PDB file of C-alpha atoms in Angstrom:
ATOM      1  CA  MET A   1      18.543 -45.876 108.039  1.00 50.00           C
ATOM      2  CA  ILE A   2      17.462 -42.436 107.817  1.00 54.00           C
ATOM      3  CA  ARG A   3      14.093 -40.981 107.285  1.00 55.00           C
ATOM      4  CA  ARG A   4      13.404 -38.294 105.708  1.00 56.00           C
ATOM      5  CA  GLY A   5      10.785 -35.291 106.959  1.00 54.00           C
ATOM      6  CA  PHE A   6      11.737 -36.847 110.249  1.00 52.00           C
ATOM      7  CA  ASN A   7      11.558 -33.987 112.875  1.00 55.00           C
ATOM      8  CA  ARG A   8      11.604 -35.533 116.562  1.00 53.00           C
ATOM      9  CA  PHE A   9       9.906 -32.801 117.645  1.00 54.00           C
ATOM     10  CA  LYS A  10       6.468 -33.360 116.360  1.00 57.00           C
ATOM     11  CA  ILE A  11       4.766 -33.169 119.598  1.00 56.00           C
ATOM     12  CA  ILE A  12       6.060 -30.042 120.623  1.00 58.00           C
ATOM     13  CA  GLY A  13       4.444 -28.540 116.636  1.00 59.00           C
ATOM     14  CA  PHE A  14       1.193 -30.556 117.268  1.00 56.00           C
ATOM     15  CA  ALA A  15      -0.067 -27.814 119.575  1.00 58.00           C
ATOM     16  CA  ASN A  16       0.032 -25.280 116.830  1.00 64.00           C
ATOM     17  CA  ARG A  17      -1.667 -27.232 114.430  1.00 64.00           C
ATOM     18  CA  ASP A  18      -4.790 -25.834 113.573  1.00 66.00           C
ATOM     19  CA  GLY A  19      -6.513 -28.374 111.734  1.00 68.00           C
ATOM     20  CA  GLY A  20      -9.995 -29.831 113.370  1.00 72.00           C
ATOM     21  CA  ASN A  21     -10.434 -27.097 115.634  1.00 76.00           C
ATOM     22  CA  VAL A  22     -13.891 -26.827 114.498  1.00 77.00           C
ATOM     23  CA  ALA A  23     -15.026 -29.796 115.463  1.00 79.00           C
ATOM     24  CA  ILE A  24     -13.340 -29.711 118.851  1.00 82.00           C
ATOM     25  CA  ILE A  25     -15.133 -25.990 119.488  1.00 83.00           C
ATOM     26  CA  PHE A  26     -18.485 -27.660 117.995  1.00 84.00           C
ATOM     27  CA  ALA A  27     -18.805 -30.295 120.317  1.00 84.00           C
ATOM     28  CA  LEU A  28     -17.784 -27.699 123.196  1.00 87.00           C
ATOM     29  CA  ALA A  29     -20.881 -25.817 122.055  1.00 89.00           C
ATOM     30  CA  LEU A  30     -23.094 -28.216 121.657  1.00 88.00           C
ATOM     31  CA  THR A  31     -24.685 -28.462 124.928  1.00 82.00           C
ATOM     32  CA  PRO A  32     -24.786 -24.545 125.786  1.00 86.00           C
ATOM     33  CA  ILE A  33     -26.840 -24.591 122.757  1.00 87.00           C
ATOM     34  CA  ALA A  34     -28.843 -27.788 123.162  1.00 82.00           C
ATOM     35  CA  VAL A  35     -29.919 -26.422 126.490  1.00 83.00           C
ATOM     36  CA  LEU A  36     -30.713 -22.582 124.787  1.00 88.00           C
ATOM     37  CA  GLY A  37     -32.825 -23.982 122.196  1.00 86.00           C
ATOM     38  CA  GLY A  38     -34.447 -26.460 124.915  1.00 84.00           C
ATOM     39  CA  THR A  39     -35.574 -23.367 127.419  1.00 89.00           C
ATOM     40  CA  ALA A  40     -36.613 -21.303 123.660  1.00 91.00           C
ATOM     41  CA  LEU A  41     -39.208 -24.393 123.334  1.00 91.00           C
ATOM     42  CA  ASP A  42     -40.155 -25.074 126.327  1.00 91.00           C
ATOM     43  CA  TYR A  43     -40.540 -21.255 126.985  1.00 92.00           C
ATOM     44  CA  ALA A  44     -42.892 -20.972 124.254  1.00 93.00           C
ATOM     45  CA  ARG A  45     -45.050 -24.190 125.080  1.00 91.00           C
ATOM     46  CA  ALA A  46     -44.773 -22.469 128.691  1.00 92.00           C
ATOM     47  CA  ALA A  47     -46.184 -19.511 126.830  1.00 93.00           C
ATOM     48  CA  ARG A  48     -48.971 -21.197 125.073  1.00 93.00           C
ATOM     49  CA  ALA A  49     -49.798 -22.947 127.902  1.00 92.00           C
ATOM     50  CA  ARG A  50     -50.414 -19.658 129.457  1.00 94.00           C
ATOM     51  CA  VAL A  51     -52.401 -18.259 126.988  1.00 93.00           C
ATOM     52  CA  GLN A  52     -55.214 -21.433 126.936  1.00 94.00           C
ATOM     53  CA  LEU A  53     -54.912 -20.727 130.716  1.00 94.00           C
ATOM     54  CA  SER A  54     -55.771 -17.326 131.003  1.00 94.00           C
ATOM     55  CA  ALA A  55     -58.786 -18.072 128.242  1.00 94.00           C
ATOM     56  CA  ALA A  56     -59.936 -21.144 130.763  1.00 94.00           C
ATOM     57  CA  VAL A  57     -59.700 -18.542 133.502  1.00 95.00           C
ATOM     58  CA  ASP A  58     -61.636 -15.888 131.542  1.00 94.00           C
ATOM     59  CA  ALA A  59     -64.551 -18.792 130.975  1.00 94.00           C
ATOM     60  CA  ALA A  60     -64.295 -19.486 134.154  1.00 94.00           C
ATOM     61  CA  ALA A  61     -65.111 -15.832 136.192  1.00 93.00           C
ATOM     62  CA  ILE A  62     -67.895 -15.635 133.393  1.00 92.00           C
ATOM     63  CA  ALA A  63     -69.685 -18.321 133.621  1.00 92.00           C
ATOM     64  CA  ALA A  64     -69.125 -18.245 138.079  1.00 92.00           C
ATOM     65  CA  ALA A  65     -70.535 -14.490 137.767  1.00 90.00           C
ATOM     66  CA  GLN A  66     -73.621 -16.124 135.982  1.00 89.00           C
ATOM     67  CA  LYS A  67     -74.127 -18.109 139.156  1.00 89.00           C
ATOM     68  CA  LEU A  68     -74.421 -15.145 141.469  1.00 87.00           C
ATOM     69  CA  ALA A  69     -77.797 -15.426 142.562  1.00 86.00           C
ATOM     70  CA  GLY A  70     -76.690 -18.866 143.849  1.00 87.00           C
ATOM     71  CA  THR A  71     -74.599 -20.539 146.391  1.00 90.00           C
ATOM     72  CA  TYR A  72     -71.115 -20.546 146.759  1.00 90.00           C
ATOM     73  CA  ALA A  73     -70.697 -23.950 145.684  1.00 92.00           C
ATOM     74  CA  ASP A  74     -73.250 -23.711 142.429  1.00 92.00           C
ATOM     75  CA  ARG A  75     -70.483 -20.324 141.523  1.00 91.00           C
ATOM     76  CA  GLN A  76     -67.242 -22.752 142.369  1.00 93.00           C
ATOM     77  CA  GLN A  77     -68.529 -26.137 140.359  1.00 93.00           C
ATOM     78  CA  ALA A  78     -69.436 -23.683 137.403  1.00 93.00           C
ATOM     79  CA  ALA A  79     -65.825 -22.555 136.938  1.00 93.00           C
ATOM     80  CA  LEU A  80     -64.314 -25.595 137.704  1.00 93.00           C
ATOM     81  CA  SER A  81     -66.382 -26.999 134.960  1.00 93.00           C
ATOM     82  CA  ALA A  82     -65.803 -24.423 132.585  1.00 93.00           C
ATOM     83  CA  LEU A  83     -62.500 -24.544 133.358  1.00 93.00           C
ATOM     84  CA  GLU A  84     -62.857 -28.963 132.280  1.00 91.00           C
ATOM     85  CA  ALA A  85     -63.680 -28.062 129.559  1.00 92.00           C
ATOM     86  CA  ASN A  86     -61.771 -25.499 128.274  1.00 91.00           C
ATOM     87  CA  LEU A  87     -58.827 -26.903 129.066  1.00 90.00           C
ATOM     88  CA  ALA A  88     -59.043 -30.737 128.063  1.00 87.00           C
ATOM     89  CA  ALA A  89     -55.830 -30.649 125.741  1.00 85.00           C
ATOM     90  CA  SER A  90     -53.750 -28.779 127.610  1.00 86.00           C
ATOM     91  CA  PRO A  91     -50.445 -29.640 128.511  1.00 85.00           C
ATOM     92  CA  LEU A  92     -50.856 -28.574 132.155  1.00 88.00           C
ATOM     93  CA  ASP A  93     -50.795 -31.666 134.864  1.00 85.00           C
ATOM     94  CA  SER A  94     -52.019 -31.077 138.534  1.00 87.00           C
ATOM     95  CA  LEU A  95     -54.066 -27.904 137.918  1.00 89.00           C
ATOM     96  CA  SER A  96     -55.434 -25.906 141.355  1.00 90.00           C
ATOM     97  CA  ALA A  97     -58.491 -23.194 141.045  1.00 92.00           C
ATOM     98  CA  THR A  98     -59.639 -20.858 143.364  1.00 92.00           C
ATOM     99  CA  VAL A  99     -63.028 -19.518 143.161  1.00 93.00           C
ATOM    100  CA  THR A 100     -63.357 -15.911 145.808  1.00 91.00           C
ATOM    101  CA  ASP A 101     -66.552 -13.516 146.103  1.00 91.00           C
ATOM    102  CA  VAL A 102     -66.144 -10.380 145.361  1.00 89.00           C
ATOM    103  CA  ASN A 103     -68.091  -7.290 146.691  1.00 86.00           C
ATOM    104  CA  GLY A 104     -67.086  -3.756 145.738  1.00 76.00           C
ATOM    105  CA  ALA A 105     -68.080  -0.503 144.243  1.00 76.00           C
ATOM    106  CA  GLN A 106     -68.949  -2.090 141.373  1.00 76.00           C
ATOM    107  CA  GLY A 107     -71.160  -4.430 142.643  1.00 79.00           C
ATOM    108  CA  ARG A 108     -70.808  -8.380 143.660  1.00 86.00           C
ATOM    109  CA  GLY A 109     -68.610 -10.900 141.730  1.00 90.00           C
ATOM    110  CA  VAL A 110     -65.415 -13.262 141.334  1.00 93.00           C
ATOM    111  CA  THR A 111     -62.104 -13.728 141.113  1.00 94.00           C
ATOM    112  CA  VAL A 112     -60.475 -17.072 139.364  1.00 95.00           C
ATOM    113  CA  GLU A 113     -57.086 -17.663 140.031  1.00 96.00           C
ATOM    114  CA  ALA A 114     -55.782 -21.228 138.048  1.00 95.00           C
ATOM    115  CA  ASP A 115     -52.140 -22.866 138.756  1.00 94.00           C
ATOM    116  CA  GLY A 116     -50.563 -25.771 136.519  1.00 93.00           C
ATOM    117  CA  VAL A 117     -47.758 -27.605 136.158  1.00 94.00           C
ATOM    118  CA  MET A 118     -46.321 -27.825 132.608  1.00 93.00           C
ATOM    119  CA  PRO A 119     -43.468 -30.923 132.261  1.00 92.00           C
ATOM    120  CA  THR A 120     -40.546 -29.473 130.404  1.00 89.00           C
ATOM    121  CA  THR A 121     -38.789 -31.528 127.003  1.00 86.00           C
ATOM    122  CA  LEU A 122     -35.494 -30.348 126.727  1.00 81.00           C
ATOM    123  CA  ILE A 123     -34.895 -28.608 129.893  1.00 83.00           C
ATOM    124  CA  ARG A 124     -34.348 -31.470 131.410  1.00 85.00           C
ATOM    125  CA  ILE A 125     -31.108 -31.727 130.662  1.00 81.00           C
ATOM    126  CA  VAL A 126     -30.413 -29.125 133.557  1.00 83.00           C
ATOM    127  CA  GLY A 127     -32.381 -30.227 135.697  1.00 88.00           C
ATOM    128  CA  VAL A 128     -35.427 -27.798 135.477  1.00 87.00           C
ATOM    129  CA  THR A 129     -38.006 -30.801 135.107  1.00 91.00           C
ATOM    130  CA  THR A 130     -41.540 -28.447 135.495  1.00 92.00           C
ATOM    131  CA  MET A 131     -42.226 -25.076 134.520  1.00 93.00           C
ATOM    132  CA  LYS A 132     -45.160 -22.701 136.846  1.00 94.00           C
ATOM    133  CA  VAL A 133     -48.246 -21.464 134.980  1.00 94.00           C
ATOM    134  CA  GLY A 134     -50.508 -19.449 136.317  1.00 94.00           C
ATOM    135  CA  ALA A 135     -53.882 -17.116 135.733  1.00 95.00           C
ATOM    136  CA  SER A 136     -56.622 -14.931 137.134  1.00 95.00           C
ATOM    137  CA  ALA A 137     -59.714 -12.989 136.005  1.00 94.00           C
ATOM    138  CA  GLU A 138     -62.419 -11.152 137.375  1.00 93.00           C
ATOM    139  CA  ALA A 139     -65.743 -11.083 136.397  1.00 90.00           C
ATOM    140  CA  LEU A 140     -68.531  -8.378 137.922  1.00 87.00           C
ATOM    141  CA  GLY A 141     -72.541  -9.267 138.089  1.00 80.00           C
ATOM    142  CA  ALA A 142     -74.656  -6.889 136.090  1.00 70.00           C
ATOM    143  CA  SER A 143     -75.405  -4.051 138.174  1.00 63.00           C
ATOM    144  CA  GLY A 144     -78.383  -3.429 137.309  1.00 62.00           C
ATOM    145  CA  ALA A 145     -78.293  -0.114 135.427  1.00 65.00           C
ATOM    146  CA  PRO A 146     -79.589   0.662 131.485  1.00 69.00           C
ATOM    147  CA  ALA A 147     -77.338   0.059 129.337  1.00 67.00           C
ATOM    148  CA  GLU A 148     -76.941   2.834 126.171  1.00 78.00           C
ATOM    149  CA  ILE A 149     -76.262   0.868 122.704  1.00 82.00           C
ATOM    150  CA  ALA A 150     -75.142   3.494 120.012  1.00 84.00           C
ATOM    151  CA  LEU A 151     -75.197   1.366 116.227  1.00 83.00           C
ATOM    152  CA  VAL A 152     -73.855   3.053 113.350  1.00 85.00           C
ATOM    153  CA  LEU A 153     -74.865   1.763 110.050  1.00 83.00           C
ATOM    154  CA  ASP A 154     -73.106   2.295 106.310  1.00 83.00           C
ATOM    155  CA  ASN A 155     -75.775   3.233 104.560  1.00 81.00           C
ATOM    156  CA  THR A 156     -73.808   4.901 101.545  1.00 85.00           C
ATOM    157  CA  GLY A 157     -73.608   3.527  98.058  1.00 82.00           C
ATOM    158  CA  SER A 158     -71.239   0.755  98.792  1.00 84.00           C
ATOM    159  CA  MET A 159     -73.870  -1.366 101.109  1.00 79.00           C
ATOM    160  CA  ILE A 160     -76.938  -0.863  97.608  1.00 82.00           C
ATOM    161  CA  ASN A 161     -76.502  -4.611  97.684  1.00 85.00           C
ATOM    162  CA  ASP A 162     -76.072  -5.484 100.709  1.00 86.00           C
ATOM    163  CA  MET A 163     -78.864  -3.434 102.368  1.00 86.00           C
ATOM    164  CA  PRO A 164     -81.800  -5.668 103.403  1.00 88.00           C
ATOM    165  CA  ALA A 165     -79.158  -7.521 105.310  1.00 89.00           C
ATOM    166  CA  LEU A 166     -78.172  -4.622 107.129  1.00 85.00           C
ATOM    167  CA  ARG A 167     -81.486  -3.911 107.672  1.00 86.00           C
ATOM    168  CA  SER A 168     -82.590  -7.408 109.378  1.00 89.00           C
ATOM    169  CA  ALA A 169     -79.278  -7.196 111.110  1.00 87.00           C
ATOM    170  CA  ALA A 170     -80.160  -4.130 112.922  1.00 85.00           C
ATOM    171  CA  SER A 171     -83.786  -5.159 113.786  1.00 87.00           C
ATOM    172  CA  ASN A 172     -82.709  -8.831 114.982  1.00 88.00           C
ATOM    173  CA  PHE A 173     -79.548  -6.294 117.474  1.00 84.00           C
ATOM    174  CA  VAL A 174     -82.374  -4.305 118.546  1.00 78.00           C
TER     175      VAL A 174
END
């Protein structure tokens, strides 16, 4: 029996065929693409957590600076309370905070430093399970020196309808 189209060197010709290469290349590239995408996603989450932590540390430093007349324990409690209130919806775990008194040329104040750990999502594939996020802020107390404030008020024709509100707001401010 004679078969037509039979090529006994079919196996050798297999190496020269390129049908299906896209599927193989896609399968090989899928892991690095997933790792890069996961890294970008987790980095964006960490950046958002850092912004939240920065805002919370700023609020904690201001709250602690308002207690400069009190004891160190009062300042520490005020800072920790502000941190807890501002980070209630944060993805950070194991938050640690340090409150330090500062005596400088510009006056007394406090420095608040906070660190937290954020669990990762997609880059766990490569073994990175957490990302560390930190922030610090410093707030100085009132120096007691008088402050000079200047107000610039628009009294042009464009404000004709809003002039009573402008007068009221300016007198309330003063």
